[in-house]
Amino acid sequence: QKEVEQNSGPLSVPEGAIASLNCTYSDRGSQSFFWYRQYSGKSPELIMFIYSNGDKEDGRFTAQLNKASQYVSLLIRDSQPSDSATYLCAVNKPSFGSSGGSYIPTFGRGTSLIVHP
Amino acid sequence: GAGVSQTPSNKVTEKGKYVELRCDPISGHTALYWYRQSLGQGPEFLIYFQGTGAADDSGLPNDRFFAVRPEGSVSTLKIQRTERGDSAVYLCASSYRGRETQYFGPGTRLLVL
């Protein structure tokens, strides 16, 4: 089992719809959870992060975390064609050998989202 | 600088050659990370620096890979005896204390022929 699993997609939604992106993780010791957006040929950029169970909203984006089910999701409301990209889920685990409490993210393979006009 | 910079943006080399990839993090960021991303995959962690020291190098695939950060800012990823399987985008990211948000550079696209 991979540490962080995402459906590679593509997920295709019409403009204005809600896009729902899902991610599961295997390590119950994971502390924090991140969603990155990556346009083709570009580097990842952070959309939002979540630490606690429940929902966290930021504009059109909502992250949902359920630690008991080891599940994190990203909802994009009023999807726009400019949202078309690959969405990467990343899960932070305590860094091996670090005494400073730092964390290393493990990324999923990403889900390709296509928003069509 | 305004963001993380990486040089070169593209590197083509021949199998067996040595390459160096450079990362210049955001000023003041103590934590620096190297990742490798293959087509259709997420970034794969290679090594993490806190200051000048490698705090976690568990992601380096073998002893052909080595990285340094001698003054706690710029880092160089070194790959010896390159193999075709090393072809990928090498990403660098930095963060303020290692717990916070990571900011990625544009990456170096390495092609080993």
Short mmCIF file of N, CA, C and O in Angstrom, two decimals, chain B residues 1-111:
data_model
loop_
_atom_site.label_atom_id
_atom_site.label_comp_id
_atom_site.label_asym_id
_atom_site.label_seq_id
_atom_site.Cartn_x
_atom_site.Cartn_y
_atom_site.Cartn_z
N GLY B 1 16.24 36.86 -2.45
CA GLY B 1 15.39 36.96 -3.63
C GLY B 1 13.93 36.77 -3.30
O GLY B 1 13.58 36.41 -2.18
N ALA B 2 13.10 36.94 -4.30
CA ALA B 2 11.67 36.86 -4.09
C ALA B 2 11.20 35.43 -3.88
O ALA B 2 10.19 35.22 -3.22
N GLY B 3 11.89 34.49 -4.48
CA GLY B 3 11.45 33.11 -4.37
C GLY B 3 12.64 32.18 -4.44
O GLY B 3 13.80 32.61 -4.48
N VAL B 4 12.35 30.89 -4.47
CA VAL B 4 13.40 29.88 -4.60
C VAL B 4 13.84 29.83 -6.07
O VAL B 4 12.99 29.79 -6.96
N SER B 5 15.13 29.87 -6.29
CA SER B 5 15.62 29.77 -7.66
C SER B 5 16.46 28.51 -7.82
O SER B 5 17.10 28.05 -6.85
N GLN B 6 16.44 27.95 -9.00
CA GLN B 6 17.21 26.74 -9.29
C GLN B 6 17.91 26.92 -10.64
O GLN B 6 17.33 27.46 -11.57
N THR B 7 19.14 26.45 -10.67
CA THR B 7 19.89 26.46 -11.92
C THR B 7 20.64 25.15 -12.10
O THR B 7 21.05 24.53 -11.11
N PRO B 8 20.82 24.70 -13.35
CA PRO B 8 20.18 25.25 -14.55
C PRO B 8 18.70 24.87 -14.61
O PRO B 8 18.25 24.03 -13.84
N SER B 9 17.97 25.46 -15.52
CA SER B 9 16.56 25.08 -15.67
C SER B 9 16.45 23.75 -16.41
O SER B 9 15.52 22.98 -16.18
N ASN B 10 17.40 23.51 -17.30
CA ASN B 10 17.45 22.25 -18.04
C ASN B 10 18.90 21.78 -18.11
O ASN B 10 19.81 22.60 -18.25
N LYS B 11 19.07 20.47 -18.02
CA LYS B 11 20.41 19.90 -18.11
C LYS B 11 20.32 18.59 -18.89
O LYS B 11 19.55 17.70 -18.52
N VAL B 12 21.08 18.51 -19.97
CA VAL B 12 21.18 17.28 -20.74
C VAL B 12 22.60 16.77 -20.58
O VAL B 12 23.56 17.51 -20.77
N THR B 13 22.72 15.51 -20.22
CA THR B 13 24.04 14.93 -20.02
C THR B 13 24.06 13.51 -20.56
O THR B 13 23.03 12.96 -20.94
N GLU B 14 25.22 12.95 -20.61
CA GLU B 14 25.36 11.59 -21.10
C GLU B 14 25.50 10.63 -19.92
O GLU B 14 26.04 11.00 -18.87
N LYS B 15 25.06 9.44 -20.13
CA LYS B 15 25.19 8.40 -19.12
C LYS B 15 26.63 8.31 -18.63
O LYS B 15 27.57 8.31 -19.44
N GLY B 16 26.77 8.25 -17.32
CA GLY B 16 28.09 8.12 -16.73
C GLY B 16 28.72 9.44 -16.32
O GLY B 16 29.72 9.45 -15.58
N LYS B 17 28.14 10.56 -16.75
CA LYS B 17 28.71 11.86 -16.41
C LYS B 17 28.27 12.31 -15.02
O LYS B 17 27.33 11.76 -14.42
N TYR B 18 28.94 13.35 -14.53
CA TYR B 18 28.66 13.95 -13.23
C TYR B 18 27.89 15.25 -13.44
O TYR B 18 28.21 16.02 -14.34
N VAL B 19 26.87 15.49 -12.62
CA VAL B 19 26.11 16.73 -12.72
C VAL B 19 25.94 17.36 -11.35
O VAL B 19 25.91 16.67 -10.32
N GLU B 20 25.82 18.68 -11.36
CA GLU B 20 25.51 19.44 -10.16
C GLU B 20 24.30 20.32 -10.42
O GLU B 20 24.23 21.01 -11.45
N LEU B 21 23.38 20.29 -9.49
CA LEU B 21 22.17 21.09 -9.58
C LEU B 21 22.16 22.03 -8.38
O LEU B 21 22.40 21.61 -7.25
N ARG B 22 21.83 23.30 -8.65
CA ARG B 22 21.95 24.32 -7.60
C ARG B 22 20.58 24.83 -7.18
O ARG B 22 19.68 24.98 -8.01
N CYS B 23 20.44 25.10 -5.88
CA CYS B 23 19.21 25.68 -5.34
C CYS B 23 19.56 26.86 -4.45
O CYS B 23 20.41 26.76 -3.56
N ASP B 24 18.88 27.97 -4.69
CA ASP B 24 19.05 29.18 -3.87
C ASP B 24 17.73 29.44 -3.17
O ASP B 24 16.75 29.84 -3.82
N PRO B 25 17.64 29.19 -1.87
CA PRO B 25 16.34 29.29 -1.19
C PRO B 25 15.94 30.72 -0.92
O PRO B 25 16.71 31.66 -1.14
N ILE B 26 14.74 30.88 -0.39
CA ILE B 26 14.29 32.19 0.03
C ILE B 26 15.17 32.66 1.20
O ILE B 26 15.46 31.87 2.11
N SER B 27 15.55 33.91 1.15
CA SER B 27 16.43 34.45 2.18
C SER B 27 15.82 34.29 3.57
O SER B 27 14.65 34.61 3.78
N GLY B 28 16.62 33.74 4.49
CA GLY B 28 16.14 33.56 5.85
C GLY B 28 15.50 32.22 6.12
O GLY B 28 15.25 31.86 7.28
N HIS B 29 15.25 31.44 5.08
CA HIS B 29 14.67 30.11 5.28
C HIS B 29 15.78 29.14 5.71
O HIS B 29 16.76 28.94 5.00
N THR B 30 15.56 28.53 6.87
CA THR B 30 16.60 27.63 7.39
C THR B 30 16.46 26.21 6.86
O THR B 30 17.43 25.46 6.83
N ALA B 31 15.26 25.85 6.46
CA ALA B 31 15.03 24.48 5.98
C ALA B 31 15.03 24.44 4.46
O ALA B 31 14.47 25.32 3.81
N LEU B 32 15.68 23.42 3.92
CA LEU B 32 15.76 23.26 2.47
C LEU B 32 15.57 21.80 2.13
O LEU B 32 16.15 20.92 2.78
N TYR B 33 14.77 21.54 1.13
CA TYR B 33 14.40 20.18 0.74
C TYR B 33 14.72 19.97 -0.75
O TYR B 33 14.52 20.86 -1.57
N TRP B 34 15.16 18.76 -1.06
CA TRP B 34 15.30 18.34 -2.45
C TRP B 34 14.31 17.21 -2.72
O TRP B 34 14.16 16.29 -1.89
N TYR B 35 13.67 17.29 -3.88
CA TYR B 35 12.74 16.26 -4.33
C TYR B 35 13.08 15.90 -5.78
O TYR B 35 13.69 16.68 -6.51
N ARG B 36 12.59 14.74 -6.18
CA ARG B 36 12.68 14.32 -7.57
C ARG B 36 11.27 13.98 -8.03
O ARG B 36 10.54 13.28 -7.32
N GLN B 37 10.90 14.46 -9.20
CA GLN B 37 9.56 14.19 -9.72
C GLN B 37 9.66 13.62 -11.12
O GLN B 37 10.17 14.25 -12.03
N SER B 38 9.14 12.41 -11.25
CA SER B 38 9.07 11.76 -12.56
C SER B 38 7.70 12.02 -13.14
O SER B 38 6.75 12.35 -12.44
N LEU B 39 7.60 11.84 -14.45
CA LEU B 39 6.36 12.14 -15.16
C LEU B 39 5.21 11.32 -14.59
O LEU B 39 5.31 10.11 -14.42
N GLY B 40 4.13 12.02 -14.25
CA GLY B 40 2.94 11.33 -13.76
C GLY B 40 3.00 10.94 -12.30
O GLY B 40 2.08 10.26 -11.81
N GLN B 41 4.04 11.37 -11.61
CA GLN B 41 4.19 11.04 -10.18
C GLN B 41 4.27 12.32 -9.36
O GLN B 41 4.55 13.39 -9.88
N GLY B 42 4.03 12.17 -8.07
CA GLY B 42 4.24 13.30 -7.17
C GLY B 42 5.71 13.44 -6.83
O GLY B 42 6.51 12.55 -7.10
N PRO B 43 6.10 14.57 -6.26
CA PRO B 43 7.49 14.74 -5.83
C PRO B 43 7.89 13.67 -4.82
O PRO B 43 7.13 13.34 -3.91
N GLU B 44 9.09 13.15 -5.00
CA GLU B 44 9.65 12.13 -4.13
C GLU B 44 10.75 12.76 -3.29
O GLU B 44 11.72 13.29 -3.84
N PHE B 45 10.62 12.70 -1.98
CA PHE B 45 11.60 13.31 -1.08
C PHE B 45 12.98 12.68 -1.23
O PHE B 45 13.12 11.46 -1.30
N LEU B 46 14.00 13.52 -1.29
CA LEU B 46 15.39 13.05 -1.34
C LEU B 46 16.15 13.35 -0.06
O LEU B 46 16.67 12.45 0.60
N ILE B 47 16.22 14.64 0.30
CA ILE B 47 17.04 15.05 1.44
C ILE B 47 16.54 16.38 1.98
O ILE B 47 15.95 17.17 1.24
N TYR B 48 16.75 16.56 3.28
CA TYR B 48 16.29 17.75 3.96
C TYR B 48 17.43 18.33 4.79
O TYR B 48 18.10 17.60 5.52
N PHE B 49 17.67 19.62 4.64
CA PHE B 49 18.68 20.33 5.41
C PHE B 49 18.01 21.27 6.40
O PHE B 49 17.05 21.97 6.08
N GLN B 50 18.55 21.30 7.61
CA GLN B 50 18.19 22.33 8.57
C GLN B 50 19.50 23.07 8.84
O GLN B 50 20.40 22.54 9.49
N GLY B 51 19.60 24.28 8.31
CA GLY B 51 20.88 24.98 8.38
C GLY B 51 21.88 24.33 7.44
O GLY B 51 21.58 24.02 6.30
N THR B 52 23.07 24.07 7.95
CA THR B 52 24.12 23.49 7.11
C THR B 52 24.10 21.97 7.09
O THR B 52 24.70 21.37 6.21
N GLY B 53 23.42 21.37 8.05
CA GLY B 53 23.48 19.93 8.17
C GLY B 53 22.31 19.22 7.52
O GLY B 53 21.19 19.72 7.50
N ALA B 54 22.58 18.02 7.01
CA ALA B 54 21.53 17.19 6.44
C ALA B 54 20.79 16.51 7.58
O ALA B 54 21.31 15.57 8.19
N ALA B 55 19.59 16.99 7.88
CA ALA B 55 18.82 16.45 8.99
C ALA B 55 18.18 15.12 8.65
O ALA B 55 17.89 14.31 9.53
N ASP B 56 17.94 14.89 7.37
CA ASP B 56 17.30 13.64 6.96
C ASP B 56 17.69 13.39 5.51
O ASP B 56 17.30 14.15 4.64
N ASP B 57 18.45 12.36 5.26
CA ASP B 57 18.85 12.01 3.88
C ASP B 57 18.30 10.64 3.48
O ASP B 57 18.83 9.99 2.60
N SER B 58 17.23 10.24 4.16
CA SER B 58 16.70 8.89 3.95
C SER B 58 16.13 8.66 2.56
O SER B 58 15.92 7.53 2.14
N GLY B 59 15.87 9.74 1.82
CA GLY B 59 15.29 9.59 0.49
C GLY B 59 16.31 9.47 -0.64
O GLY B 59 15.93 9.18 -1.78
N LEU B 60 17.59 9.68 -0.35
CA LEU B 60 18.59 9.54 -1.41
C LEU B 60 18.60 8.10 -1.88
O LEU B 60 18.75 7.18 -1.08
N PRO B 61 18.47 7.85 -3.20
CA PRO B 61 18.30 6.49 -3.69
C PRO B 61 19.54 5.61 -3.57
O PRO B 61 19.41 4.40 -3.41
N ASN B 62 20.71 6.18 -3.65
CA ASN B 62 21.95 5.39 -3.53
C ASN B 62 23.12 6.35 -3.35
O ASN B 62 22.92 7.57 -3.28
N ASP B 63 24.31 5.80 -3.25
CA ASP B 63 25.47 6.64 -2.93
C ASP B 63 25.98 7.45 -4.11
O ASP B 63 26.98 8.17 -3.98
N ARG B 64 25.31 7.39 -5.24
CA ARG B 64 25.68 8.28 -6.34
C ARG B 64 25.15 9.70 -6.11
O ARG B 64 25.60 10.64 -6.76
N PHE B 65 24.19 9.79 -5.21
CA PHE B 65 23.55 11.07 -4.93
C PHE B 65 24.12 11.66 -3.64
O PHE B 65 24.23 10.96 -2.63
N PHE B 66 24.43 12.95 -3.70
CA PHE B 66 24.97 13.62 -2.53
C PHE B 66 24.56 15.09 -2.59
O PHE B 66 24.41 15.64 -3.68
N ALA B 67 24.35 15.70 -1.46
CA ALA B 67 23.97 17.12 -1.45
C ALA B 67 24.70 17.82 -0.33
O ALA B 67 25.00 17.23 0.71
N VAL B 68 24.97 19.10 -0.55
CA VAL B 68 25.67 19.91 0.44
C VAL B 68 24.98 21.26 0.56
O VAL B 68 24.29 21.72 -0.36
N ARG B 69 25.22 21.88 1.70
CA ARG B 69 24.70 23.23 1.95
C ARG B 69 25.68 23.90 2.92
O ARG B 69 25.37 24.13 4.07
N PRO B 70 26.88 24.19 2.45
CA PRO B 70 28.01 24.55 3.33
C PRO B 70 27.82 25.80 4.17
O PRO B 70 28.36 25.89 5.27
N GLU B 71 27.04 26.77 3.69
CA GLU B 71 26.88 28.01 4.44
C GLU B 71 25.46 28.22 4.90
O GLU B 71 25.10 29.31 5.36
N GLY B 72 24.65 27.19 4.77
CA GLY B 72 23.29 27.28 5.28
C GLY B 72 22.33 28.03 4.38
O GLY B 72 21.20 28.30 4.80
N SER B 73 22.76 28.34 3.15
CA SER B 73 21.78 28.94 2.24
C SER B 73 21.74 28.14 0.94
O SER B 73 20.95 27.21 0.85
N VAL B 74 22.60 28.44 -0.02
CA VAL B 74 22.61 27.72 -1.30
C VAL B 74 22.95 26.25 -1.07
O VAL B 74 23.80 25.91 -0.24
N SER B 75 22.26 25.40 -1.82
CA SER B 75 22.53 23.96 -1.75
C SER B 75 22.84 23.44 -3.15
O SER B 75 22.32 23.96 -4.14
N THR B 76 23.67 22.41 -3.20
CA THR B 76 24.00 21.76 -4.46
C THR B 76 23.71 20.27 -4.34
O THR B 76 24.16 19.63 -3.38
N LEU B 77 22.95 19.76 -5.27
CA LEU B 77 22.70 18.32 -5.37
C LEU B 77 23.66 17.76 -6.41
O LEU B 77 23.72 18.28 -7.53
N LYS B 78 24.41 16.76 -6.03
CA LYS B 78 25.43 16.21 -6.91
C LYS B 78 25.08 14.77 -7.26
O LYS B 78 24.74 13.98 -6.36
N ILE B 79 25.14 14.45 -8.53
CA ILE B 79 24.85 13.10 -8.98
C ILE B 79 26.06 12.59 -9.77
O ILE B 79 26.45 13.18 -10.78
N GLN B 80 26.63 11.50 -9.29
CA GLN B 80 27.78 10.90 -9.95
C GLN B 80 27.32 9.76 -10.86
O GLN B 80 26.29 9.13 -10.62
N ARG B 81 28.10 9.52 -11.90
CA ARG B 81 27.86 8.37 -12.80
C ARG B 81 26.38 8.28 -13.17
O ARG B 81 25.72 7.27 -12.90
N THR B 82 25.88 9.34 -13.75
CA THR B 82 24.44 9.41 -14.03
C THR B 82 23.97 8.23 -14.86
O THR B 82 24.70 7.69 -15.71
N GLU B 83 22.73 7.86 -14.60
CA GLU B 83 22.07 6.77 -15.32
C GLU B 83 20.80 7.33 -15.97
O GLU B 83 20.26 8.35 -15.53
N ARG B 84 20.32 6.63 -17.00
CA ARG B 84 19.13 7.12 -17.70
C ARG B 84 17.94 7.22 -16.75
O ARG B 84 17.11 8.11 -16.88
N GLY B 85 17.89 6.36 -15.77
CA GLY B 85 16.80 6.40 -14.80
C GLY B 85 16.84 7.60 -13.88
O GLY B 85 15.88 7.84 -13.15
N ASP B 86 17.92 8.37 -13.91
CA ASP B 86 18.00 9.59 -13.11
C ASP B 86 17.25 10.75 -13.77
O ASP B 86 17.06 11.80 -13.16
N SER B 87 16.85 10.56 -15.01
CA SER B 87 16.12 11.61 -15.73
C SER B 87 14.82 11.92 -15.01
O SER B 87 14.00 11.02 -14.76
N ALA B 88 14.63 13.18 -14.68
CA ALA B 88 13.46 13.61 -13.92
C ALA B 88 13.56 15.12 -13.74
O ALA B 88 14.55 15.74 -14.15
N VAL B 89 12.54 15.69 -13.10
CA VAL B 89 12.63 17.08 -12.66
C VAL B 89 13.06 17.07 -11.20
O VAL B 89 12.45 16.39 -10.36
N TYR B 90 14.10 17.80 -10.90
CA TYR B 90 14.60 17.90 -9.53
C TYR B 90 14.13 19.23 -8.95
O TYR B 90 14.45 20.30 -9.45
N LEU B 91 13.33 19.10 -7.90
CA LEU B 91 12.71 20.27 -7.27
C LEU B 91 13.39 20.57 -5.95
O LEU B 91 13.75 19.66 -5.20
N CYS B 92 13.52 21.84 -5.67
CA CYS B 92 14.02 22.30 -4.39
C CYS B 92 12.92 23.12 -3.73
O CYS B 92 12.15 23.82 -4.42
N ALA B 93 12.82 23.03 -2.43
CA ALA B 93 11.85 23.83 -1.69
C ALA B 93 12.50 24.33 -0.41
O ALA B 93 13.43 23.71 0.11
N SER B 94 12.02 25.45 0.08
CA SER B 94 12.54 25.96 1.36
C SER B 94 11.38 26.36 2.25
O SER B 94 10.28 26.64 1.79
N SER B 95 11.65 26.35 3.54
CA SER B 95 10.66 26.82 4.51
C SER B 95 11.38 27.49 5.67
O SER B 95 12.57 27.30 5.86
N TYR B 96 10.64 28.25 6.45
CA TYR B 96 11.25 29.10 7.47
C TYR B 96 11.88 28.30 8.60
O TYR B 96 12.99 28.52 8.99
N ARG B 97 11.16 27.32 9.12
CA ARG B 97 11.72 26.57 10.25
C ARG B 97 11.62 25.06 10.07
O ARG B 97 11.96 24.32 10.95
N GLY B 98 11.12 24.62 8.92
CA GLY B 98 10.98 23.19 8.70
C GLY B 98 9.62 22.67 9.09
O GLY B 98 9.25 21.55 8.76
N ARG B 99 8.85 23.45 9.80
CA ARG B 99 7.49 23.04 10.14
C ARG B 99 6.47 23.75 9.26
O ARG B 99 5.34 23.36 9.19
N GLU B 100 6.90 24.79 8.65
CA GLU B 100 5.98 25.67 7.99
C GLU B 100 5.81 25.31 6.52
O GLU B 100 6.37 24.35 6.01
N THR B 101 5.06 26.13 5.84
CA THR B 101 4.78 25.97 4.42
C THR B 101 6.07 25.92 3.61
O THR B 101 6.99 26.71 3.82
N GLN B 102 6.12 25.00 2.66
CA GLN B 102 7.26 24.91 1.77
C GLN B 102 6.98 25.68 0.48
O GLN B 102 5.87 25.61 -0.05
N TYR B 103 8.00 26.36 -0.01
CA TYR B 103 7.90 27.10 -1.27
C TYR B 103 8.85 26.44 -2.26
O TYR B 103 10.05 26.29 -1.98
N PHE B 104 8.30 26.05 -3.40
CA PHE B 104 9.07 25.31 -4.38
C PHE B 104 9.73 26.24 -5.39
O PHE B 104 9.17 27.27 -5.78
N GLY B 105 10.91 25.83 -5.84
CA GLY B 105 11.54 26.46 -6.98
C GLY B 105 10.98 25.92 -8.28
O GLY B 105 10.16 25.00 -8.26
N PRO B 106 11.43 26.46 -9.41
CA PRO B 106 10.88 26.05 -10.71
C PRO B 106 11.37 24.68 -11.17
O PRO B 106 10.82 24.12 -12.11
N GLY B 107 12.40 24.16 -10.52
CA GLY B 107 12.88 22.83 -10.88
C GLY B 107 13.98 22.85 -11.93
O GLY B 107 14.15 23.81 -12.69
N THR B 108 14.75 21.78 -11.93
CA THR B 108 15.74 21.52 -12.99
C THR B 108 15.33 20.24 -13.70
O THR B 108 15.18 19.20 -13.05
N ARG B 109 15.16 20.33 -15.01
CA ARG B 109 14.82 19.16 -15.79
C ARG B 109 16.10 18.49 -16.25
O ARG B 109 16.84 19.06 -17.05
N LEU B 110 16.35 17.30 -15.72
CA LEU B 110 17.56 16.56 -16.05
C LEU B 110 17.22 15.45 -17.02
O LEU B 110 16.31 14.65 -16.78
N LEU B 111 17.96 15.41 -18.12
CA LEU B 111 17.81 14.34 -19.10
C LEU B 111 19.15 13.66 -19.27
O LEU B 111 20.14 14.32 -19.62
#
